[in-house]
Coordinates of C-alpha atoms and ligand atoms in Angstrom, one line a residue:
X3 CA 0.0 0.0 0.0
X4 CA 2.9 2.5 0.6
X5 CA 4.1 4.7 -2.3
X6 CA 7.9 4.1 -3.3
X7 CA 10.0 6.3 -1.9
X8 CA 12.3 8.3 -4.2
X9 CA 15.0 9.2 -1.0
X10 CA 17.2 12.3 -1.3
X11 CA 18.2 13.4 2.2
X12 CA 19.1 10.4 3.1
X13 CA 21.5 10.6 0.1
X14 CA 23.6 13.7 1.4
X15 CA 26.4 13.5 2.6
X16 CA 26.1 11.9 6.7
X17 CA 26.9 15.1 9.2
X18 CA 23.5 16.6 7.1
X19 CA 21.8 13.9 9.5
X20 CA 21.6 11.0 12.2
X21 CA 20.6 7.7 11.2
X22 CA 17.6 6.9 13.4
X23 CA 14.9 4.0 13.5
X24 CA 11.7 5.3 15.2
X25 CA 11.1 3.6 18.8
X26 CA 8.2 0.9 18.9
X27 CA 5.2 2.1 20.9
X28 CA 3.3 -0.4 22.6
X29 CA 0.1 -0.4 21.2
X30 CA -0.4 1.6 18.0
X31 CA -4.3 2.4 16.9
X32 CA -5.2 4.4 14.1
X33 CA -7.2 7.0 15.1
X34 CA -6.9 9.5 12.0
X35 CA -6.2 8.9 8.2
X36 CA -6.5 11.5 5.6
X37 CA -7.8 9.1 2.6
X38 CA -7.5 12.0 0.1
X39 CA -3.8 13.1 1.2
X40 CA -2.7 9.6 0.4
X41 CA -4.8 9.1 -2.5
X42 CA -2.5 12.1 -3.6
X43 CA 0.6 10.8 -2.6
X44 CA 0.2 7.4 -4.5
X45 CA -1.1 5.1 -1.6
X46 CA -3.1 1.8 -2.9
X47 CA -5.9 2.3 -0.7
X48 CA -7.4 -0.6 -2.3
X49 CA -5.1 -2.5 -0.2
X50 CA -6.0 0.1 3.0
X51 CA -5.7 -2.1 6.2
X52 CA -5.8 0.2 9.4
X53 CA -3.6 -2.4 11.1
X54 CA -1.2 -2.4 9.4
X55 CA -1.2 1.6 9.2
X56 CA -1.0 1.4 12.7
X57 CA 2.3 -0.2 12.5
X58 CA 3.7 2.2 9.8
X59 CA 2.6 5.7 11.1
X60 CA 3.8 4.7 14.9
X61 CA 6.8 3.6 13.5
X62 CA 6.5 0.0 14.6
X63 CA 7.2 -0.8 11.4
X64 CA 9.7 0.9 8.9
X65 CA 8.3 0.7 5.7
X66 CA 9.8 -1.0 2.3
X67 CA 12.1 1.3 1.1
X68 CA 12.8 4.0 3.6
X69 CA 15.6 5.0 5.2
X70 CA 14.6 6.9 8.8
X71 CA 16.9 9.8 9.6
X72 CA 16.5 12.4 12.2
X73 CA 17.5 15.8 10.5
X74 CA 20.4 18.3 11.8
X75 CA 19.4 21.7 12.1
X76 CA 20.0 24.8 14.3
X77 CA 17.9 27.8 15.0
X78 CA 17.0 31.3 16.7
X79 CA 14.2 30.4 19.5
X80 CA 13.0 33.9 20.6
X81 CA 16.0 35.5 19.4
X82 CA 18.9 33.4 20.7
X83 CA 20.5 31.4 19.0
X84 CA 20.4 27.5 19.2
X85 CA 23.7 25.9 17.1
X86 CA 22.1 22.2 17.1
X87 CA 18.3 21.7 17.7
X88 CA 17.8 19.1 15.0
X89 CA 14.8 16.3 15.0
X90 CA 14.7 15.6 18.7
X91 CA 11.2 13.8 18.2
X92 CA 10.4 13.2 14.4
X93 CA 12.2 10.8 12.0
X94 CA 11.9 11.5 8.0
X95 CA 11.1 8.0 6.8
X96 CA 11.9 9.5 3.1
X97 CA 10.5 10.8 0.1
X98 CA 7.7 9.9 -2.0
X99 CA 7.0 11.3 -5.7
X100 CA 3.3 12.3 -5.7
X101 CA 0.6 11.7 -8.2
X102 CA 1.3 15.3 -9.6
X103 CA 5.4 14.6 -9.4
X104 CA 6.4 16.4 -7.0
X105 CA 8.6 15.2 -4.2
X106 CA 7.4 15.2 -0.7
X107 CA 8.1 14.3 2.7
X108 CA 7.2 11.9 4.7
X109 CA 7.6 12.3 8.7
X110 CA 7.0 10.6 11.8
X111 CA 6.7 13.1 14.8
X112 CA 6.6 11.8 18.3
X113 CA 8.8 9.0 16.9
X114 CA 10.8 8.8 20.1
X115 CA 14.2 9.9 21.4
X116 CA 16.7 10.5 18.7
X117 CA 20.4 11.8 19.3
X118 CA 18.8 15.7 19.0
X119 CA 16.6 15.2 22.2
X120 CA 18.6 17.0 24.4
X121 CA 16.9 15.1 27.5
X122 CA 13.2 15.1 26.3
X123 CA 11.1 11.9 25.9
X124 CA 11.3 12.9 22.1
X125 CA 7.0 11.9 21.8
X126 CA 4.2 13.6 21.4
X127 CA 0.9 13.8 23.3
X128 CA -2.3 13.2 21.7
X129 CA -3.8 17.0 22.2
X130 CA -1.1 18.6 20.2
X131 CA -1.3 16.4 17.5
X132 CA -4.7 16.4 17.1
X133 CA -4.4 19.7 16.8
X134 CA -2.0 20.1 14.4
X135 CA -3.8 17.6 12.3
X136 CA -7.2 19.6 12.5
X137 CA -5.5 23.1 12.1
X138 CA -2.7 22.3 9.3
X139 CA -5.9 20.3 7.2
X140 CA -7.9 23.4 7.4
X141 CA -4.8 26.1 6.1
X142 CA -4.6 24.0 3.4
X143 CA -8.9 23.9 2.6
X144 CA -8.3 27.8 3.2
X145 CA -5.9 28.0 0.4
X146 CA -2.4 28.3 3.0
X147 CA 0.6 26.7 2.3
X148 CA 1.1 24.2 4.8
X149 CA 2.5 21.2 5.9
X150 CA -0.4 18.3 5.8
X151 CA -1.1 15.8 7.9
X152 CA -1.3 12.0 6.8
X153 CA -2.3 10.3 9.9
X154 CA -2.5 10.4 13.9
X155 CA -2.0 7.2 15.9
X156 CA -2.6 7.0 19.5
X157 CA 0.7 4.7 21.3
X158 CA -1.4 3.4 24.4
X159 CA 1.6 4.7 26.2
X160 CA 1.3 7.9 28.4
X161 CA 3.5 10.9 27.8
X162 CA 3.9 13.3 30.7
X163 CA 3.8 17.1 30.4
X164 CA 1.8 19.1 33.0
X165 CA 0.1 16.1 33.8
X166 CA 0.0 12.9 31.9
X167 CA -1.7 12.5 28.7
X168 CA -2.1 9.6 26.1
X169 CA 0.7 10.1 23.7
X170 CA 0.2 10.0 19.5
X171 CA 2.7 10.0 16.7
X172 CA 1.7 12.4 13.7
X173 CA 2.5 11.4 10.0
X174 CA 3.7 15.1 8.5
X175 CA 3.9 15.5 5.0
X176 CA 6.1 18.3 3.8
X177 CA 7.2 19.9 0.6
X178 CA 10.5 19.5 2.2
X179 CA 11.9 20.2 5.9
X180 CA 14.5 22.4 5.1
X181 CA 14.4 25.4 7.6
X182 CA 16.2 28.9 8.0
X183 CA 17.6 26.6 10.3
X184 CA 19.1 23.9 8.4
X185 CA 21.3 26.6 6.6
X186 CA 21.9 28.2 10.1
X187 CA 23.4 24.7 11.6
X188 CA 25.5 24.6 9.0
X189 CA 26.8 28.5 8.7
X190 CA 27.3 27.6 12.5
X191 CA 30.4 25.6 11.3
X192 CA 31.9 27.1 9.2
X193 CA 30.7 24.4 6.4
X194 CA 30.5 27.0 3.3
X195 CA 29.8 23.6 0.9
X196 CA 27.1 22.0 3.1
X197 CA 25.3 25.2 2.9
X198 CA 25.8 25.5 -0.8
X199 CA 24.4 22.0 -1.2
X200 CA 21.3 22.7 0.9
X201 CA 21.1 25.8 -1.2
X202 CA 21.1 23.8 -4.4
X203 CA 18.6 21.4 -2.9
X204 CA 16.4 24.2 -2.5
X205 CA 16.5 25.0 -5.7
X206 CA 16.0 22.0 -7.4
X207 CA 13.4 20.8 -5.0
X208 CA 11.2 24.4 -4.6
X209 CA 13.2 26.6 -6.9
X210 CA 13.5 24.9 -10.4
X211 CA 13.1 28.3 -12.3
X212 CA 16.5 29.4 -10.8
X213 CA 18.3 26.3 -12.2
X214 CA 19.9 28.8 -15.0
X215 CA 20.6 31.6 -12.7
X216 CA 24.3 31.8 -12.7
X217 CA 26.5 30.7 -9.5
X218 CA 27.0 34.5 -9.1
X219 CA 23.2 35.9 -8.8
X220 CA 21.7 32.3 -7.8
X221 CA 22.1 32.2 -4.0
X222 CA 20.7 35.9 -3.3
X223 CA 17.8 34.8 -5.7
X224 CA 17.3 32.2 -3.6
X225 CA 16.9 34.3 -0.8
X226 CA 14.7 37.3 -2.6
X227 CA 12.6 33.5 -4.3
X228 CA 12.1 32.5 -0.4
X229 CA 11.4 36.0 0.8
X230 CA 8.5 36.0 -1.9
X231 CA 6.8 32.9 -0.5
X232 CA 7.4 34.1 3.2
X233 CA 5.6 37.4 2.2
X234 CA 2.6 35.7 0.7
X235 CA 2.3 33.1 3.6
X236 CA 1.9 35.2 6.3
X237 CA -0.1 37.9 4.1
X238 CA -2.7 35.2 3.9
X239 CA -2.1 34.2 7.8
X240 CA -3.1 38.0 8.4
X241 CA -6.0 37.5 6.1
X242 CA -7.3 34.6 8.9
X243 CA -6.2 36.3 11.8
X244 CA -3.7 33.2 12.5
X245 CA -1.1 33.2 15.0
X246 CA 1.7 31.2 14.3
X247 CA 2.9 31.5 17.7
X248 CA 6.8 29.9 17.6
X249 CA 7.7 31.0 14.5
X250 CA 11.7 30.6 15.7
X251 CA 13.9 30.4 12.4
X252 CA 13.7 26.7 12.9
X253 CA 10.3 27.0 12.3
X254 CA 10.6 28.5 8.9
X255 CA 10.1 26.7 5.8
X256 CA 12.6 27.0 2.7
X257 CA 9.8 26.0 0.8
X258 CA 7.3 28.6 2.2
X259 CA 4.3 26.5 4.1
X260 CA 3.5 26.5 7.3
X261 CA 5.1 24.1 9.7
X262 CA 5.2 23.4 13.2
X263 CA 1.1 23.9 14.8
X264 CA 2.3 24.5 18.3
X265 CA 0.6 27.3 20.6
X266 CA -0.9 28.5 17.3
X267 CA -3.9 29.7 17.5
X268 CA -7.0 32.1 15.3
X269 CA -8.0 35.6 16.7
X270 CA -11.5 36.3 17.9
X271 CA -11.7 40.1 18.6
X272 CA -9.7 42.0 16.5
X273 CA -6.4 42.8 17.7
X274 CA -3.1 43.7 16.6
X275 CA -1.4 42.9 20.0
X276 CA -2.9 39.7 20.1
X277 CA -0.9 37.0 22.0
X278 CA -1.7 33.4 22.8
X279 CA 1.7 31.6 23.6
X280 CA 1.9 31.4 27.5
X281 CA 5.6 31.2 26.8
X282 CA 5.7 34.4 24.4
X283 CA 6.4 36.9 27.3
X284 CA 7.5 39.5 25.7
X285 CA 4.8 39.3 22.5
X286 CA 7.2 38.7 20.0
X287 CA 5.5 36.6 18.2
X288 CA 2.0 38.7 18.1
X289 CA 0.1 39.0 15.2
X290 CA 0.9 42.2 14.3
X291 CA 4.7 41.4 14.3
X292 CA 4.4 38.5 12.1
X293 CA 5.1 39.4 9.2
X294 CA 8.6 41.6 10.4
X295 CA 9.4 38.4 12.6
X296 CA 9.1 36.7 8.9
X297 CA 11.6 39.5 7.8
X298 CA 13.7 39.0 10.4
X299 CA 14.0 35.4 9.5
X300 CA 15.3 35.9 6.1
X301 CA 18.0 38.0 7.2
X302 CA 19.2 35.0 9.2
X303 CA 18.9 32.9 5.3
X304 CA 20.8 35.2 4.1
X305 CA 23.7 35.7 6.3
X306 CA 24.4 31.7 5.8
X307 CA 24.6 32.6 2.2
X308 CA 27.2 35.9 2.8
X309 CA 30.1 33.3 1.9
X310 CA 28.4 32.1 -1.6
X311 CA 26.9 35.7 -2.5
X312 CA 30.0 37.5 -3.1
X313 CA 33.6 36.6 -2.4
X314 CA 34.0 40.5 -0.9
X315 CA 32.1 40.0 2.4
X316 CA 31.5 43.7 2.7
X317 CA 29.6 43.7 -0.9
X318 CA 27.8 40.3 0.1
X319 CA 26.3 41.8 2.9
X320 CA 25.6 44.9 1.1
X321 CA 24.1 43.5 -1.8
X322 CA 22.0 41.3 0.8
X323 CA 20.9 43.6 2.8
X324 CA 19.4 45.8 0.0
X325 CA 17.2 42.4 -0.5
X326 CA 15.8 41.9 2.5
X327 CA 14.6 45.4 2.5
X328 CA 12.8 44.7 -0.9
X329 CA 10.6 42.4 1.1
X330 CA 8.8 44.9 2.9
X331 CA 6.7 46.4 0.2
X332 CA 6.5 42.6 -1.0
X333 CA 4.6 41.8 2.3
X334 CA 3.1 45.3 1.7
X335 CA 1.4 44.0 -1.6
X336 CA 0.6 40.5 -1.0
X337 CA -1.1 41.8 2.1
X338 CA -2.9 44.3 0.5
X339 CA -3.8 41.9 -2.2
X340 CA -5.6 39.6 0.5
X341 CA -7.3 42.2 1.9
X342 CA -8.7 43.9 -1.6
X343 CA -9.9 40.4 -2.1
X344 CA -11.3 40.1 1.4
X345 CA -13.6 43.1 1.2
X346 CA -15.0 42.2 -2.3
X347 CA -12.7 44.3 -4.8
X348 CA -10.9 43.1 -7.6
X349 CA -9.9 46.2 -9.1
X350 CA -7.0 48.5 -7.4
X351 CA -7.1 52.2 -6.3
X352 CA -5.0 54.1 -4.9
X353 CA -7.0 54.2 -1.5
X354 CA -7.7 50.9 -0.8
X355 CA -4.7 50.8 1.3
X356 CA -6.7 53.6 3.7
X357 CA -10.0 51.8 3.5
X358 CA -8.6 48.7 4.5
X359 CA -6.5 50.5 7.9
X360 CA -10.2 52.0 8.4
X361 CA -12.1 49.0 8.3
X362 CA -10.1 47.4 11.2
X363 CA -10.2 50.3 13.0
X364 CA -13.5 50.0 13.0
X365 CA -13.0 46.3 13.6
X366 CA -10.9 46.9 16.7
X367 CA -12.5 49.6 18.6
X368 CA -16.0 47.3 18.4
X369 CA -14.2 44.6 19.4
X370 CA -15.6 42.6 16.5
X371 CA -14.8 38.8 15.6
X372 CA -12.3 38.8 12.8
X373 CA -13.9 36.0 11.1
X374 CA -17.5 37.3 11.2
X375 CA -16.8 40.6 10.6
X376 CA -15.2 40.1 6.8
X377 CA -17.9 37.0 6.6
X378 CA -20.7 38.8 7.6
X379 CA -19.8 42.4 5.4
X380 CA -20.5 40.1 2.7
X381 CA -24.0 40.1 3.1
X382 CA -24.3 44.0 3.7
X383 CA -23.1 45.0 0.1
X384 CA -26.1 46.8 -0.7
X385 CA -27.6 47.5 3.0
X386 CA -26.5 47.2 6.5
X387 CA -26.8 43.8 7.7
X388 CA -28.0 42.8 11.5
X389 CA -25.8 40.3 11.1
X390 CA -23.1 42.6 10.5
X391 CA -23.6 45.0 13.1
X392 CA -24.1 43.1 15.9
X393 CA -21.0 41.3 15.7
X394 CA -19.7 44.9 17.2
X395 CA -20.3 46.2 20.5
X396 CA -20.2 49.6 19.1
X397 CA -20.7 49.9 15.5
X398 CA -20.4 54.1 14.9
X399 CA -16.6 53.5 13.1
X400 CA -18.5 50.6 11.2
X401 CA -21.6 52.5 10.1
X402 CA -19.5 55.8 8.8
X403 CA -16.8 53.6 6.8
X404 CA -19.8 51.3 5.3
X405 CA -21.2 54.4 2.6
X406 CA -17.2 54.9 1.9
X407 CA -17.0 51.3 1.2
X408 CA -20.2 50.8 -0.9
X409 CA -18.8 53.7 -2.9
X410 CA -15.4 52.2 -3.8
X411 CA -17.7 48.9 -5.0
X412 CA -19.6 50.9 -7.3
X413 CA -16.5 51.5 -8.9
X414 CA -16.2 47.7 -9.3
X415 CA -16.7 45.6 -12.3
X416 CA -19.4 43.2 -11.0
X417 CA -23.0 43.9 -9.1
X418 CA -23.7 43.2 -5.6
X419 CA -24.7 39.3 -5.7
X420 CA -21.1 38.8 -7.8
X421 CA -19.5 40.8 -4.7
X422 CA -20.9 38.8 -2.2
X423 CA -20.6 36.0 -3.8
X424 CA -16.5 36.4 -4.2
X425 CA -16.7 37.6 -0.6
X426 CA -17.8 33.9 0.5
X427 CA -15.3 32.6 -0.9
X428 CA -12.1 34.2 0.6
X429 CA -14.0 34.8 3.6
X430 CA -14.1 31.4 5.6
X431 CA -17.4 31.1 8.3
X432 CA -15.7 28.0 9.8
X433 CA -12.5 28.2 11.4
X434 CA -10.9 26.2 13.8
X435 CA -11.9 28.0 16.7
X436 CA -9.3 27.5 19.7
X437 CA -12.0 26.5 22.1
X438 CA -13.7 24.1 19.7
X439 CA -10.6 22.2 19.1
X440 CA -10.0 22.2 22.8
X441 CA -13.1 21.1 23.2
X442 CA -12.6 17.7 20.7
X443 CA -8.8 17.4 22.1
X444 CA -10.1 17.0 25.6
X445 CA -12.8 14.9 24.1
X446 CA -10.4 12.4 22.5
X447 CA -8.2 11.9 26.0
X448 CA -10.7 10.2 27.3
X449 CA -11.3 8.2 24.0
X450 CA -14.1 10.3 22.6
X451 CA -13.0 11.0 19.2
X452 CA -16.8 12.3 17.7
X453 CA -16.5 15.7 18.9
X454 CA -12.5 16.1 16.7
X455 CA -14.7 13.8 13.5
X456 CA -17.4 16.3 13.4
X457 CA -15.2 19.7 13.6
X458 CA -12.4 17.9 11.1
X459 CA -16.0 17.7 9.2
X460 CA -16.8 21.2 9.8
X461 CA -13.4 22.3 8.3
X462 CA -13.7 20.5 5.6
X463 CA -15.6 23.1 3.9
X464 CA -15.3 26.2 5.6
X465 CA -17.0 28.7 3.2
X466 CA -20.4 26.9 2.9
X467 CA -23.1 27.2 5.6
X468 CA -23.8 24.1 6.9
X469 CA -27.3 23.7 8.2
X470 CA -27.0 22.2 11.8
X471 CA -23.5 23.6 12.2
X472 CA -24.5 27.6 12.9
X473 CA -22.6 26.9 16.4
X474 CA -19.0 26.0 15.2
X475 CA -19.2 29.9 13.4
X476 CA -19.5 31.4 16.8
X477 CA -16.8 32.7 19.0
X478 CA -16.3 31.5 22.2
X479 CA -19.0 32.3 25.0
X480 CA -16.8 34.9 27.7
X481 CA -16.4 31.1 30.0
X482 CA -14.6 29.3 27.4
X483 CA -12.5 31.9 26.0
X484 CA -8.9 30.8 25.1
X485 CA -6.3 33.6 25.6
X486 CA -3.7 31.0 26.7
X487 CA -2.3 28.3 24.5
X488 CA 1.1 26.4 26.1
X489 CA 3.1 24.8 24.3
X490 CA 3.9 21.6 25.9
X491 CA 4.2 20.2 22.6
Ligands
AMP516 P1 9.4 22.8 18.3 O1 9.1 23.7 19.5 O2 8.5 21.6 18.2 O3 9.7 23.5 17.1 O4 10.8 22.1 18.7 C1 12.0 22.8 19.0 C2 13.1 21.7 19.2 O5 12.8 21.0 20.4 C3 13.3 20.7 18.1 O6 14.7 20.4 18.1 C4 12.5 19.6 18.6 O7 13.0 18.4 18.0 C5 12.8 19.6 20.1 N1 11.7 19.0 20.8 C6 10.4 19.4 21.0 N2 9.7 18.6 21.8 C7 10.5 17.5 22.0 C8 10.3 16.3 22.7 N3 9.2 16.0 23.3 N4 11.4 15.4 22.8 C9 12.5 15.7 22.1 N5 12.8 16.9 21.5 C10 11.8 17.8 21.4
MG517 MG1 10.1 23.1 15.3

């Protein structure tokens, strides 16, 4: 039933990684499988036995053709500077050529202790991996670029954090699982080649157009190429009102998807400053900063580079710095893009940019619901809603910046129903709401998995109404507010 696997970084050279077979859990069920996921990455489903899935994506047994490897990389966690995190719980069992041909990823996480581990019981619990299953599945629905998730398998061992919990392995798949911080482990050492082959890797894996680039302009177009999928990934995170949460440069993707669901979590009342992690003290990681965190991030990409940029150093890090600059107004416009789309225009104007800002003014100071708000101005194109205005506990911002609004539409190409019409489809009315998902996490510990089917359900198509389902669009009641997540991955 398993795909071939095609393997590549389990081809590099050995210090890129440490040989590693995942540890046998003691009783492996299947509790999740994404059927379409593996239809997509070549499974024979025909020859689907959930058994025998249980054995794979535990890691109780290696399938034919892999070749397990925890990977080496290093990495800035809030700011400081980490010169060997690596795989400390996940094993790559290899790659797989998809139906479409690309190459993809295949990991184990919760696999066990591997040599990175640094003294943690390298699993995973079941909450966190449910969640990342239910979140990363509904990015991708939502049109995000995101790491997917292939299947969750409860171990019927415990796994202690703040108190003991069932513990789960997670089956990732990933365009690839190169990070900022791959590059950076290497840079660390001095190893100007290994970087240069990760760079190349990069390139032929996520890159191909840059194949032709000479060796001279390649490795800062590398760079500017990643900096363009960073800008338009968390453009559309902003667009959600997702909060990564850890988004440490060992959390960010060469390839430019999400990885790594930890304390992540969706905003209910508009705000900027909004925080969930319990260990982000100092709110580095808030919503607003996201996107200069992202920044921030490919500065550290492109000082591994410095020595492959330009044999003057001095010029190198000129000539590098001038790119990362060049990814503000990037952000700037693939932002602004989401947001034109998100209030129903397709045409530009010079003053969207200002009707936008005003709109979540308006947003913030009625401490509105960010999901609702954009969902339910769809339905008050032509006249102001109820629906609308009672998702703000004072609407006078909202009720002067609707006529401003209405009169930038007229200016549109399509009528009203067209308008509203686009609206619901950028506009999502499910998402995973943080206390839903607790909710179905907290209903699966104690073996109740209904509550995660019927909200993995719900996700599945989050810009229809579903009859029956009016409750999962709502934000929490004031009792079962989230405005904590903790990590305890
Ligand atoms: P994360 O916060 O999941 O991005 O992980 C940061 C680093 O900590 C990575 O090197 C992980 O492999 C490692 N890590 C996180 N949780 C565990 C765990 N339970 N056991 C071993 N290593 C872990
Ligand atoms: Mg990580």
């Amino acid at each position: 039933m398993f795909p071939e696997f095609t393997l590549r970084y389990a081809r590099l050279p050995e210090h890129f990684f440490l040989r590693f077979d995942p540890v046998p859990v003691k009783a492996p069920r299947l509790v999740a499988f994404n059927r379409p996921l593996a239809e997509e990455l070549g499974f024979d489903l025909d020859a689907f036995d959930a058994d025998q899935a249980a054995e794979w994506f535990s890691g109780n047994a290696v399938p034919q053709g892999a070749e397990p490897v925890a990977q080496a990389y290093a990495g800035h966690q809030f700011g400081h500077f980490n010169p060997r995190l690596g795989d400390g719980r996940a094993v790559l069992l290899g790659e797989v050529v998809d139906r479409a041909g690309r190459l993809r990823d295949i990991q184990l996480k919760g696999a066990g202790m591997t040599p990175f581990s640094r003294g943690a019981d390298g699993r995973a619990p079941l909450g966190p991996v449910l969640r990342e299953y239910l979140v990363s599945e509904a990015m991708h629905v939502m049109g995000v670029p995101t790491t997917r998730a292939l299947a969750a398998v409860t171990t019927g061992e415990r796994v202690f954090r703040r108190v003991p919990e069932p513990g789960a392995v997670l089956t990732r798949v990933a365009t690839s699982h190169l990070r900022v911080g791959t590059f950076q482990y290497f840079a660390a050492r001095d190893d100007v080649e290994a970087v240069r082959t990760l760079a190349e890797m990069a390139i032929e894996r996520h890159y191909p157009e840059l194949a032709e680039v000479d060796e001279g302009e390649r490795y800062l177009a590398l760079v500017e190429a990643v900096a363009a999928r960073q800008a338009r990934l968390v453009a559309r995170w902003m667009g959600l009102g997702f909060i990564h949460g850890v988004m440490n440069t060992d959390n960010c993707s060469i390839a430019g998807e999400t990885i790594d669901y930890g304390p992540c979590a969706f905003m209910e009342a508009y705000d900027p400053a909004t925080v969930f992690s319990s260990i982000d003290e100092g709110g580095r990681y808030a919503y607003r900063n996201q996107p200069w965190i992202a920044q921030w991030n490919l500065a550290r990409l492109a000082e591994t580079l410095i020595p492959l940029i330009d044999d003057d150093q001095e010029r190198a890090v000129a000539r590098a710095t001038e790119l990362i600059k060049r990814y503000e107004p990037l952000y700037e416009a693939e932002w602004l893009a989401v947001m034109r789309e998100k209030l129903g225009l397709a045409t530009e104007e010079e003053g969207d940019r200002a009707l936008v800002d005003a709109f979540l003014e308006a947003m913030q100071a009625g401490r509105a619901d960010f999901t609702l708000a954009f969902r339910r101005l769809g339905e008050a194109v032509e006249e102001d809603a109820p629906a609308l205005l009672e998702r703000f506990e004072s609407d006078e911002g909202l009720r002067a910046w609707l006529p401003r609004w209405r009169e930038r539409l007229a200016r549109e190409d399509a009528g009203p129903a067209a308008i509203a019409e686009r609206m619901r489809a950028v506009n999502p009315l499910y998402i995973p709401r943080n206390h839903r998902v607790e909710e179905a996490l907290a209903a699966a510990a104690e073996d109740d998995f209904a509550p995660f089917e019927t909200l993995r359900e719900v996700l599945a198509d989050p810009f229809t109404e579903q009859p029956g389902r009016e409750a999962y669009a709502q934000p929490a009641p004031p009792t079962e507010a989230v405005f904590r997540t903790f990590c305890g991955t």
